[in-house]
Amino acid sequence: MAFLRRSPRTVAPVSTSTRRTANDLRVGETATVCCLKDPEMALKLLEMGCIPGTQVRLAGRAPLGDPLMLVLGDEEYTLSLRVSEATTIQLKA
């Protein structure tokens, strides 16, 4: 009986241009807002203080992961967002 040889699996390269979003933060981790992905959501987030250059810290998540609680800037302004909204906030590397 001949042995079957498997060809080595090729793994697709991960794009280095993909940015992290606010949803990718771990609890207690801090990052800086780079830009906002969704133009429709951008106005709402800008009004709530998610301005590019602002420091954000993930303060916590609900037990099922949605919503999450972000602390913005030095003023300790707390903002609660859905995961779908947090994925539109892109962070600097």
Coordinates of C-alpha atoms in Angstrom, one line a residue:
M1 CA 0.0 0.0 0.0
A2 CA 1.4 3.3 -1.0
F3 CA 1.7 6.1 1.5
L4 CA -0.1 9.3 0.6
R5 CA 1.9 12.4 0.9
R6 CA 0.2 15.6 1.7
S7 CA 1.5 18.7 0.1
P8 CA 2.5 21.4 2.6
R9 CA -0.3 23.8 3.4
T10 CA 0.2 27.2 2.2
V11 CA -0.9 30.0 4.5
A12 CA -2.2 33.2 3.0
P13 CA 0.0 36.1 3.9
V14 CA -1.5 38.5 6.4
S15 CA -1.7 42.0 5.2
T16 CA 0.3 44.4 7.2
S17 CA -1.9 47.3 6.1
T18 CA -4.9 46.1 8.2
R19 CA -5.3 48.4 11.2
R20 CA -6.4 47.5 14.6
T21 CA -9.8 48.8 15.7
A22 CA -11.2 49.7 19.1
N23 CA -12.8 46.3 19.2
D24 CA -9.4 44.6 19.0
L25 CA -8.2 46.2 22.3
R26 CA -7.8 44.1 25.4
V27 CA -9.3 45.3 28.7
G28 CA -6.9 47.9 30.2
E29 CA -5.1 48.5 26.9
T30 CA -4.6 52.1 25.6
A31 CA -4.3 53.2 22.0
T32 CA -4.7 56.4 19.9
V33 CA -7.5 57.0 17.4
C34 CA -6.1 57.2 13.9
C35 CA -9.2 57.7 11.8
L36 CA -12.9 56.6 11.4
K37 CA -13.8 54.1 8.8
D38 CA -17.5 54.6 8.2
P39 CA -18.5 58.1 7.0
E40 CA -22.0 57.7 8.3
M41 CA -20.9 56.6 11.8
A42 CA -18.0 59.1 11.8
L43 CA -20.2 62.2 12.6
K44 CA -21.8 60.4 15.5
L45 CA -18.4 59.2 16.9
L46 CA -16.8 62.7 16.4
E47 CA -19.6 64.3 18.4
M48 CA -19.1 61.8 21.2
G49 CA -15.3 62.6 21.4
C50 CA -13.7 60.0 19.2
I51 CA -11.4 62.6 17.5
P52 CA -8.3 61.4 15.7
G53 CA -5.3 61.8 18.1
T54 CA -7.4 61.0 21.2
Q55 CA -6.2 58.3 23.6
V56 CA -8.7 55.5 24.2
R57 CA -8.6 52.8 26.8
L58 CA -10.9 49.7 26.9
A59 CA -12.3 49.8 30.4
G60 CA -14.5 46.7 30.0
R61 CA -16.8 44.5 28.0
A62 CA -20.3 43.2 28.8
P63 CA -20.4 39.5 29.7
L64 CA -21.3 38.5 26.1
G65 CA -18.8 40.9 24.6
D66 CA -21.2 43.6 23.4
P67 CA -21.3 46.5 24.2
L68 CA -17.9 47.6 25.3
M69 CA -16.8 50.6 27.5
L70 CA -14.2 53.0 26.2
V71 CA -12.5 55.8 28.3
L72 CA -11.6 58.7 26.1
G73 CA -8.7 61.1 26.7
D74 CA -7.4 62.4 30.0
E75 CA -10.8 63.7 31.1
E76 CA -11.9 60.1 31.9
Y77 CA -14.9 60.5 29.6
T78 CA -16.6 57.1 29.5
L79 CA -18.4 55.9 26.3
S80 CA -20.3 52.7 25.8
L81 CA -20.4 51.4 22.2
R82 CA -21.7 48.4 20.3
V83 CA -19.0 46.2 18.7
S84 CA -20.3 47.2 15.2
E85 CA -19.6 50.9 16.1
A86 CA -16.2 50.1 17.7
T87 CA -15.0 48.4 14.6
T88 CA -15.2 51.7 12.7
I89 CA -12.6 53.3 15.0
Q90 CA -9.2 52.6 13.6
L91 CA -6.2 52.9 15.8
K92 CA -2.6 53.9 15.2
A93 CA 0.0 51.2 15.2

